[in-house]
Amino acid sequence: MDALKKILGIVWLLLSPALIIMMLRQFAIEIPALQEAIAAGKKPASELQSTYLFWVITITIFVPVAAGLGLFGYYSLKGEYQESAMT
Amino acid sequence: MASSQQQVQHTTTDKNIWGVITASSVGTLIEWYDFYIFGSLAAMGIIGKQFFPSDNPTAAFLSSLATFAAGFIVRPFGALFFGRLGDLIGRKYTFLVTLLLMGGSTFFIGLIPGYASWGAAAPLIVLILRLLQGLALGGEYGGAATYVAEHSGSNKRGYFTAYIQTTATLGLLMSIGVIILTQSFLRDETQVNPNAAFEEWGWRIPFLVSIFLIIISVIIRMKMHESPMFKKVKAEGKTSKNPLKESFTKKANLKMVLLALFGATAGQGVVWYTGQYYALSFMNKTCSIDSAQANEIIMIAIIFVTPFFLVFGALSDKIGRKYIMMAGLLVAILAYRPIYQKMYDIADLNKKTEIADKTQKDEKTELTKDKDGSITTTKIVKTFEDGTIATLITKNTKFNDANKKPKEEKSKSVKLSSGDKTTMTFLIFIQIFFVTMVYGPIAAFLVEIFPTNIRYTSMSLPYHIGNGIFGGLTPYIVTRIIEASKSEANPAGDVLSGLWYPIGIAALTLIIGMIYLPTRTDKSMED
């Protein structure tokens, strides 16, 4: 189990920036697409505000959490969660 | 003078534990009640209508959910602020302060005029009060759980702290109960919308009632004594001088905070809020179930399922906390999509046969409030073979000024047959049963992994990030994912798509929890 924890540590370390990039990328895609739809009259203008609000909340809150996952991965890789280190 | 060990031993066998549990639970219950009134009314769309512009109901609903979410987002900050106080000055006085802060904020929300009267100032003030509610709750729960745990013997800690665990669900029950009572008291069947009085001003009553509950709770809590473990640590001069620094800069503690978050509370949080809050929102907004009936369904399910918090809390004293929590996560992951599909199907009118002869149509035209046009309200009541009744209301507003665009508002309300209502109640019961598995043992689990001098701070943070952020944002994120799935080809969107959020988070926690969490935590809690 200790070896698995170390391997998974790398997974969490990689997952952390991947999640941050995914959030920022989705934000960068969604806003221009919505602005286009509003300009074409397909969606109401008020949707832009709620979409911005959603992404500002999501990015502000989940980026530090994702960074925490990276730190968790780092500790895991360093053997901090091995049986001997937990007792 | 008895030794420190004897002092703790004495309190763990003290018969007064029931007094400790009652005093702690009543206050926590009332705080949850205060916190959830807002959420229950937001899920019903009332907060959106009152405090946000009405030109786009979906945007108003999302904005109200965002304000609802703001209360959750600040919970970790409340945990840090009040947790630090609790570790410095003691558990008792800290959660007395949180109680007063919560009660005051709730009462004032009930007094704020709506968007129509105060414009943008109204949602802004509500947001500030909601943030104060979140801060108060962030400080409350950790204190209550720690306080009860520090009075409990190690062989019954899961069972005793499970009483604190019931308070969140019972607080939700109480909020829904007060809303139902107020709604039924103000209901006027002669109106096109029988709930009009409640939606206009009656929703304020549940907020205002809070002040009386808080007074009772403060009186009870004033009689409480400080936790014996904290007293012991204080007497020995071992209290932390800087609990925040000690909790989050010492690797030995920080690694446990991260483990508690990713290996337990994140998944537990999404299961809690999916099973209770999102379920209510799904019934109201997605299935268009009559709000009174949806509330009744949740209430019945909660009443039957609440004892299981105690069952799983007690079971965790015997077989350990870990496997019960992990089993709860696993069944939730596997069952969410089939459960929500079934919930959607039950209320889907396209799958029911209408009795055309029983259809009633009623049309009424009246002047607008400002007398600048007319509103024609068409109410169609359809009856289906299985006993389901659907009410479709269309409001067409035409203005005298030809430059003003006419408005059309549509609403649908489905009242399920008694058979479907039973099935729906069972589906909610199952979801909250999962909650009892993951939530029942978690307070005992959290208090056991941190030392007394920083326990309040350390256990509060992962709890409130897990529940406040991962869990509390569930209805908001899920609704947003569904909105994003809407397209011209599929205007209704994929109503189950949002479930990938709780499923994904619960799966991550299950993996981390199974591999990393210790099977047995330190049950002695001695430092």
XYZ file of C-alpha atoms in Angstrom:
614
model
C 0.000 0.000 0.000
C 2.874 2.381 0.757
C 4.203 1.999 -2.814
C 0.727 2.687 -4.217
C 0.475 5.854 -2.113
C 3.748 7.092 -3.605
C 2.615 6.376 -7.175
C -0.724 8.043 -6.558
C 1.172 11.025 -5.175
C 2.392 11.664 -8.735
C -1.201 11.388 -9.996
C -2.434 14.029 -7.518
C 0.528 16.243 -8.305
C -0.333 16.128 -12.014
C -4.075 16.357 -11.466
C -3.710 19.596 -9.547
C -2.404 21.807 -12.446
C -4.580 19.862 -14.908
C -7.704 20.897 -12.986
C -6.586 24.526 -12.829
C -5.855 24.600 -16.572
C -9.188 22.902 -17.322
C -11.119 25.545 -15.347
C -9.304 28.465 -16.981
C -9.692 26.925 -20.444
C -13.427 26.365 -19.983
C -13.815 29.966 -18.832
C -11.869 31.203 -21.885
C -14.083 29.157 -24.229
C -17.454 29.809 -22.628
C -17.416 33.588 -22.286
C -16.635 34.481 -25.955
C -19.159 31.848 -27.146
C -21.806 33.395 -24.913
C -20.966 36.925 -26.041
C -21.440 35.743 -29.632
C -24.784 34.132 -28.813
C -25.954 37.329 -27.056
C -24.884 39.469 -30.017
C -26.857 37.161 -32.315
C -29.908 37.530 -30.049
C -29.949 33.818 -29.191
C -29.431 34.339 -25.472
C -30.442 37.131 -23.048
C -27.721 39.614 -22.020
C -28.257 38.849 -18.315
C -26.774 35.392 -18.883
C -23.350 36.940 -19.318
C -23.400 38.309 -15.769
C -24.438 35.003 -14.218
C -21.844 33.117 -16.295
C -19.091 35.510 -15.238
C -20.249 35.180 -11.620
C -20.142 31.397 -11.840
C -16.628 31.311 -13.224
C -15.261 33.952 -10.867
C -16.617 31.962 -7.903
C -15.417 28.646 -9.306
C -11.902 29.809 -10.177
C -11.386 31.824 -6.969
C -12.489 28.956 -4.776
C -11.288 25.873 -6.578
C -7.820 27.018 -7.657
C -6.538 27.045 -4.023
C -8.323 23.738 -3.412
C -6.650 22.223 -6.484
C -3.328 23.558 -5.192
C -4.088 21.778 -1.912
C -4.537 18.560 -3.868
C -1.080 19.141 -5.351
C 0.379 19.557 -1.856
C -1.404 16.387 -0.772
C 0.239 14.639 -3.752
C 3.621 16.027 -2.783
C 3.317 14.746 0.801
C 2.149 11.423 -0.552
C 5.127 11.170 -2.878
C 7.461 12.059 -0.013
C 6.081 9.180 2.055
C 4.277 11.311 4.632
C 1.228 9.022 4.524
C 3.125 5.759 4.880
C 2.061 3.515 7.739
C 5.202 4.328 9.726
C 4.688 8.101 9.337
C 1.033 7.974 10.367
C 1.459 6.423 13.800
C -6.021 16.988 43.434
C -6.947 14.284 40.993
C -4.561 13.676 38.141
C -5.407 14.936 34.674
C -6.030 11.393 33.496
C -8.535 10.856 36.296
C -10.299 14.125 35.493
C -10.951 13.017 31.922
C -11.915 9.528 33.042
C -14.391 11.092 35.426
C -16.110 13.177 32.772
C -16.332 10.305 30.316
C -18.387 8.311 32.779
C -20.379 11.340 33.853
C -24.116 10.833 33.522
C -24.407 14.478 32.620
C -23.385 13.675 29.050
C -27.036 13.914 27.979
C -27.161 17.485 29.266
C -24.028 18.258 27.261
C -25.490 16.673 24.123
C -28.834 18.452 24.517
C -27.329 21.895 25.116
C -24.902 21.527 22.213
C -27.405 19.985 19.817
C -30.202 22.490 20.408
C -27.932 25.446 19.589
C -26.416 23.738 16.561
C -29.865 22.700 15.348
C -31.060 26.293 15.513
C -27.996 27.522 13.661
C -28.604 24.998 10.896
C -32.251 26.041 10.812
C -31.212 29.674 10.342
C -28.724 28.766 7.669
C -31.088 26.538 5.699
C -34.172 28.754 5.587
C -32.361 30.815 3.006
C -31.413 27.711 1.006
C -34.902 26.215 1.132
C -36.460 29.467 -0.065
C -33.759 29.842 -2.746
C -34.463 26.296 -3.972
C -38.157 27.236 -4.223
C -37.234 30.283 -6.344
C -38.612 32.786 -3.793
C -35.309 34.480 -2.896
C -34.624 34.897 -6.632
C -37.997 36.575 -7.183
C -37.634 38.879 -4.166
C -34.065 40.060 -4.383
C -33.059 39.887 -8.040
C -34.350 41.514 -11.269
C -37.237 39.528 -12.729
C -36.514 39.902 -16.468
C -34.733 36.549 -16.593
C -36.021 33.982 -14.062
C -33.132 31.572 -14.700
C -30.558 34.307 -14.084
C -32.445 35.347 -10.940
C -32.491 31.730 -9.767
C -28.772 31.345 -10.419
C -28.030 34.661 -8.656
C -30.012 33.537 -5.625
C -28.089 30.261 -5.661
C -24.857 32.279 -5.871
C -25.879 34.269 -2.773
C -26.846 30.986 -1.138
C -23.418 29.656 -2.132
C -21.661 32.742 -0.713
C -22.778 31.649 2.745
C -21.025 28.346 2.175
C -17.870 29.837 0.725
C -17.141 31.881 3.863
C -17.694 28.937 6.191
C -13.989 27.934 6.100
C -13.083 31.503 7.110
C -15.523 31.288 10.015
C -13.902 27.976 10.889
C -10.470 29.623 11.006
C -11.572 32.706 12.906
C -13.774 31.048 15.512
C -11.701 27.861 15.591
C -8.719 29.948 16.645
C -10.810 31.653 19.329
C -12.119 28.287 20.527
C -8.592 26.905 20.891
C -7.451 30.062 22.680
C -10.292 31.024 25.016
C -12.374 27.868 25.091
C -15.200 26.061 23.335
C -18.111 27.371 25.391
C -17.802 31.132 24.878
C -16.862 30.816 21.232
C -19.956 29.017 20.155
C -22.090 31.344 22.244
C -20.817 34.184 20.044
C -21.497 32.258 16.831
C -25.057 31.657 17.969
C -25.718 35.372 18.488
C -24.130 36.289 15.163
C -26.242 33.737 13.324
C -29.489 34.748 15.027
C -28.966 38.453 14.361
C -28.133 37.951 10.667
C -31.127 35.686 10.100
C -33.527 38.078 11.784
C -32.333 41.004 9.659
C -32.679 39.053 6.383
C -36.360 38.810 7.262
C -36.565 42.606 7.471
C -34.819 43.641 4.215
C -37.175 45.036 1.533
C -37.025 43.366 -1.906
C -35.375 44.424 -5.166
C -38.573 46.176 -6.250
C -38.276 48.641 -3.325
C -34.559 49.016 -2.692
C -33.064 48.061 -6.055
C -29.483 46.726 -6.041
C -29.009 47.624 -2.352
C -31.399 44.834 -1.344
C -29.405 41.880 -2.763
C -26.178 43.507 -1.557
C -27.360 43.703 2.066
C -28.770 40.190 1.866
C -25.411 39.004 0.570
C -23.598 40.626 3.521
C -26.002 39.065 6.023
C -25.635 35.728 4.271
C -21.856 36.023 4.613
C -22.242 36.657 8.351
C -24.445 33.565 8.592
C -21.729 31.541 6.888
C -19.037 32.864 9.218
C -21.142 32.011 12.272
C -21.861 28.495 11.075
C -18.185 28.008 10.253
C -17.423 28.585 13.910
C -20.359 26.711 15.375
C -20.198 23.159 14.151
C -16.562 22.402 14.983
C -17.103 23.760 18.476
C -20.182 21.667 19.135
C -18.660 18.462 17.736
C -15.430 19.027 19.669
C -17.301 19.892 22.856
C -19.413 16.715 22.788
C -16.461 14.539 21.735
C -14.329 15.883 24.567
C -17.045 14.896 27.040
C -17.504 11.402 25.569
C -15.819 8.162 26.444
C -13.856 6.591 23.596
C -16.214 3.608 23.315
C -19.269 5.788 22.634
C -17.818 8.819 20.909
C -19.272 7.957 17.511
C -22.699 7.460 19.048
C -22.691 10.633 21.134
C -21.321 12.901 18.387
C -23.897 11.418 16.004
C -26.485 13.492 17.880
C -24.642 16.584 16.674
C -24.650 15.013 13.207
C -28.438 14.779 13.188
C -28.750 18.530 13.747
C -27.915 19.575 10.176
C -30.626 17.341 8.731
C -33.077 18.219 11.495
C -32.301 21.910 10.932
C -33.255 21.409 7.297
C -36.396 19.569 8.412
C -37.273 22.363 10.791
C -36.758 25.033 8.131
C -38.960 23.165 5.673
C -41.535 22.508 8.418
C -41.786 26.195 9.323
C -42.040 27.099 5.625
C -44.835 24.535 5.079
C -46.708 25.747 8.155
C -46.443 29.376 7.077
C -47.407 28.473 3.504
C -50.465 26.498 4.571
C -51.545 29.220 6.999
C -51.377 31.886 4.266
C -52.693 29.722 1.396
C -55.715 31.142 -0.380
C -57.326 28.704 -2.826
C -59.548 31.414 -4.327
C -56.487 33.071 -5.904
C -54.959 32.033 -9.251
C -51.733 31.512 -7.328
C -52.776 30.213 -3.879
C -49.264 30.863 -2.513
C -49.209 34.528 -3.565
C -49.272 35.914 0.025
C -46.426 33.630 1.085
C -44.364 34.562 -1.962
C -45.013 38.265 -1.451
C -44.346 38.665 2.289
C -45.021 35.406 4.174
C -41.516 34.064 3.402
C -40.182 36.583 5.942
C -41.853 34.815 8.873
C -39.422 31.834 9.059
C -36.513 34.313 9.272
C -38.144 36.400 11.989
C -39.121 33.354 14.088
C -35.408 32.652 14.478
C -34.910 35.361 17.106
C -37.048 33.468 19.656
C -35.201 30.209 19.007
C -31.847 31.909 19.460
C -32.880 33.417 22.813
C -33.883 29.958 24.100
C -30.633 28.482 22.879
C -28.465 31.210 24.434
C -30.169 30.644 27.803
C -29.440 26.900 27.581
C -25.826 27.434 26.546
C -25.084 29.964 29.278
C -25.462 27.104 31.764
C -22.858 24.918 30.065
C -19.365 24.269 31.461
C -16.080 24.266 29.594
C -14.934 20.977 28.008
C -12.874 18.835 30.445
C -10.111 18.156 27.924
C -9.730 21.851 27.158
C -9.729 22.637 30.901
C -7.022 20.053 31.413
C -4.862 21.390 28.584
C -5.370 24.922 29.903
C -4.499 23.931 33.472
C -1.288 22.353 32.220
C -0.465 25.478 30.232
C -0.505 23.507 26.991
C -3.004 25.598 25.028
C -1.714 26.678 21.673
C -0.467 30.265 21.456
C -1.192 30.392 17.744
C -3.573 27.607 16.667
C -3.648 28.749 13.031
C 0.117 28.643 12.728
C 0.314 25.323 14.500
C -2.470 23.759 12.445
C -1.325 24.818 9.022
C 2.419 25.322 9.145
C 3.346 22.183 11.022
C 3.601 19.421 8.440
C 2.331 16.756 10.836
C -0.955 18.641 11.253
C -1.285 20.066 7.749
C -0.961 16.650 6.131
C -3.849 15.419 8.307
C -5.952 18.469 7.362
C -5.396 17.644 3.672
C -6.129 13.966 4.242
C -9.313 14.760 6.125
C -10.429 17.039 3.283
C -9.643 14.899 0.247
C -10.112 11.521 1.916
C -13.359 12.218 3.779
C -15.120 15.580 3.931
C -15.110 16.532 0.221
C -17.049 13.406 -0.772
C -19.170 13.530 2.358
C -20.086 17.143 1.546
C -21.334 16.422 -1.974
C -23.314 13.388 -0.798
C -24.968 15.481 1.926
C -25.956 18.326 -0.374
C -26.967 16.144 -3.310
C -29.203 13.953 -1.164
C -30.986 16.776 0.585
C -30.540 20.142 -1.086
C -30.091 19.270 -4.718
C -32.865 16.679 -4.428
C -35.222 19.433 -3.280
C -34.072 21.781 -6.028
C -34.429 18.975 -8.618
C -38.008 18.277 -7.533
C -38.920 21.969 -7.557
C -37.142 23.278 -10.615
C -36.488 20.314 -12.908
C -39.528 18.140 -12.170
C -41.807 21.171 -11.454
C -43.328 19.343 -8.499
C -45.664 21.484 -6.404
C -43.376 23.141 -3.835
C -45.573 22.190 -0.858
C -45.591 18.552 -1.983
C -41.820 18.552 -2.610
C -41.233 19.931 0.877
C -43.561 17.323 2.365
C -41.677 14.525 0.549
C -38.327 15.726 1.934
C -39.798 16.053 5.418
C -41.241 12.536 5.493
C -37.979 11.064 4.185
C -35.940 12.953 6.802
C -38.192 11.839 9.662
C -37.759 8.170 8.740
C -34.053 8.309 7.978
C -32.717 10.464 10.853
C -32.322 7.575 13.356
C -29.754 6.050 11.016
C -27.276 8.817 11.873
C -27.230 7.368 15.378
C -27.108 3.792 14.076
C -24.043 4.478 11.942
C -22.434 6.641 14.625
C -22.793 3.786 17.124
C -21.688 1.187 14.580
C -18.540 3.211 13.911
C -17.597 2.787 17.590
C -17.587 -0.951 17.015
C -16.186 -1.474 13.518
C -14.341 1.820 12.882
C -15.348 4.989 11.047
C -13.590 4.460 7.735
C -15.455 1.586 6.074
C -18.910 2.937 6.900
C -18.097 6.302 5.333
C -16.491 4.695 2.294
C -19.427 2.318 1.773
C -21.759 5.330 1.833
C -19.712 7.044 -0.863
C -19.636 3.925 -3.025
C -23.388 3.329 -3.006
C -24.031 7.021 -3.691
C -21.711 6.976 -6.714
C -23.436 3.902 -8.132
C -27.004 4.938 -7.396
C -27.269 8.673 -8.178
C -27.940 8.469 -11.905
C -30.583 5.699 -11.723
C -32.267 7.462 -8.781
C -32.474 10.840 -10.525
C -33.607 9.235 -13.788
C -36.448 7.585 -11.862
C -37.309 10.879 -10.116
C -37.487 12.626 -13.484
C -39.619 9.876 -15.037
C -42.112 9.957 -12.169
C -42.920 13.619 -12.826
C -42.662 13.462 -16.639
C -46.121 14.356 -17.978
C -45.230 12.981 -21.433
C -45.227 9.509 -19.899
C -48.718 9.902 -18.428
C -52.163 9.658 -20.058
C -54.306 12.741 -19.707
C -58.061 12.520 -19.030
C -59.198 15.125 -21.545
C -62.756 15.431 -20.077
C -61.396 16.574 -16.739
C -59.290 19.425 -18.104
C -60.289 22.795 -16.663
C -59.432 26.150 -18.167
C -59.768 29.484 -16.449
C -58.865 32.882 -17.859
C -58.773 36.202 -16.069
C -57.708 39.675 -17.213
C -56.785 42.479 -14.824
C -54.883 45.753 -14.853
C -51.147 45.766 -14.100
C -50.017 47.156 -10.719
C -48.962 50.456 -12.338
C -52.135 50.499 -14.460
C -50.020 50.842 -17.595
C -51.436 47.710 -19.272
C -53.244 44.445 -18.654
C -52.324 40.958 -17.501
C -54.189 37.958 -18.847
C -53.709 34.887 -16.692
C -54.646 31.532 -18.160
C -54.788 28.608 -15.778
C -55.160 25.096 -17.177
C -55.570 22.171 -14.793
C -54.942 18.756 -16.334
C -55.772 15.468 -14.658
C -53.988 12.258 -15.580
C -55.100 8.620 -15.325
C -52.681 7.813 -12.508
C -54.061 10.666 -10.389
C -51.360 13.229 -11.184
C -52.634 16.798 -11.485
C -50.720 19.399 -13.477
C -51.414 23.123 -13.287
C -50.121 25.261 -16.143
C -50.242 29.007 -15.681
C -49.482 31.486 -18.463
C -49.319 35.209 -17.722
C -49.394 37.543 -20.720
C -48.698 41.181 -19.956
C -49.581 43.778 -22.616
C -48.712 47.451 -22.170
C -50.637 50.507 -23.349
C -47.390 51.948 -24.633
C -46.802 50.247 -27.984
C -43.021 50.664 -27.562
C -43.026 48.422 -24.495
C -42.562 44.758 -25.359
C -45.320 42.391 -24.153
C -44.172 39.814 -21.569
C -45.057 36.147 -21.256
C -44.389 34.108 -18.115
C -45.105 30.402 -17.932
C -45.104 28.177 -14.881
C -45.929 24.539 -14.310
C -46.772 22.747 -11.112
C -47.163 18.973 -10.888
C -48.952 17.355 -7.984
C -48.008 13.672 -7.905
C -50.487 10.856 -7.284
C -50.182 9.193 -3.876
C -48.381 6.174 -5.410
C -45.809 8.350 -7.173
C -45.403 10.457 -4.064
C -44.537 7.336 -2.059
C -41.989 6.262 -4.690
C -40.471 9.760 -4.726
C -40.267 9.759 -0.918
C -38.490 6.407 -1.033
C -35.981 7.742 -3.586
C -35.208 10.705 -1.327
C -35.038 8.388 1.703
C -32.358 6.289 -0.036
C -30.286 9.369 -0.817
C -30.432 10.618 2.763
C -29.649 7.084 3.953
C -26.350 7.448 2.058
C -25.902 10.743 3.913
C -26.322 9.011 7.275
C -23.563 6.550 6.341
C -21.011 9.181 5.364
C -22.019 11.860 7.866
C -22.947 9.890 10.998
C -19.375 8.873 11.950
C -17.473 11.855 10.515
C -17.466 14.144 13.589
C -15.871 11.423 15.714
C -13.435 10.678 12.908
C -12.357 14.331 12.635
C -11.935 15.037 16.329
C -9.857 11.889 16.796
C -7.190 12.806 14.260
C -6.216 16.167 15.827
C -4.729 17.068 19.238
C -6.797 18.977 21.836
C -4.861 22.258 21.702
C -5.617 22.816 17.988
C -8.601 20.507 17.548
C -11.280 23.181 17.064
C -9.264 24.949 14.341
C -7.892 21.861 12.612
C -11.095 19.840 12.350
C -13.242 22.834 11.403
C -11.305 23.769 8.272
C -11.514 20.466 6.341
C -15.095 20.043 7.517
C -16.160 23.427 6.174
C -14.185 23.224 2.934
C -15.703 19.799 2.332
C -19.223 20.776 3.278
C -19.232 24.490 2.573
C -17.357 24.519 -0.711
C -17.562 21.056 -2.269
C -20.982 20.336 -0.789
C -22.624 23.731 -0.510
C -21.848 24.631 -4.092
C -23.451 21.410 -5.350
C -26.881 22.847 -6.305
C -25.202 25.832 -7.950
C -22.637 23.854 -9.940
C -25.078 21.105 -10.909
C -27.657 23.658 -12.124
C -24.932 25.465 -14.064
C -23.772 22.245 -15.767
C -27.358 21.486 -16.812
C -27.760 25.041 -18.150
C -24.532 24.611 -20.147
C -25.873 21.381 -21.685
C -28.826 23.240 -23.221
C -28.647 23.837 -26.946
C -30.957 24.689 -29.845
C -31.289 20.992 -30.664
C -31.946 20.109 -27.006
C -33.479 23.158 -25.282
C -34.165 21.241 -22.058
C -30.542 20.089 -21.827
C -29.384 16.870 -20.201
C -31.067 17.027 -16.798
C -28.770 14.350 -15.370
C -25.513 15.853 -16.656
C -24.933 17.882 -13.476
C -24.725 14.714 -11.409
C -21.216 14.104 -12.725
C -20.044 16.739 -10.266
C -21.055 14.942 -7.041
C -20.220 11.565 -8.583
C -16.726 12.740 -9.568
C -15.929 14.316 -6.195
C -17.308 11.334 -4.279
C -15.236 8.968 -6.454
C -12.043 10.957 -5.790
C -12.717 10.879 -2.043
C -13.497 7.161 -2.160
C -10.157 6.383 -3.817
C -8.154 8.596 -1.475
C -10.101 7.503 1.594
C -9.770 3.796 0.897
C -6.038 3.974 0.276
C -4.878 6.645 2.702
C -7.225 6.821 5.675
C -6.142 4.876 8.734
C -8.611 2.108 9.600
C -8.468 3.032 13.258
C -8.040 6.591 14.463
C -6.653 7.568 17.871
C -9.659 6.872 20.045
C -7.991 7.947 23.279
C -7.792 11.606 22.142
C -5.141 12.080 24.816
C -2.298 14.390 23.895
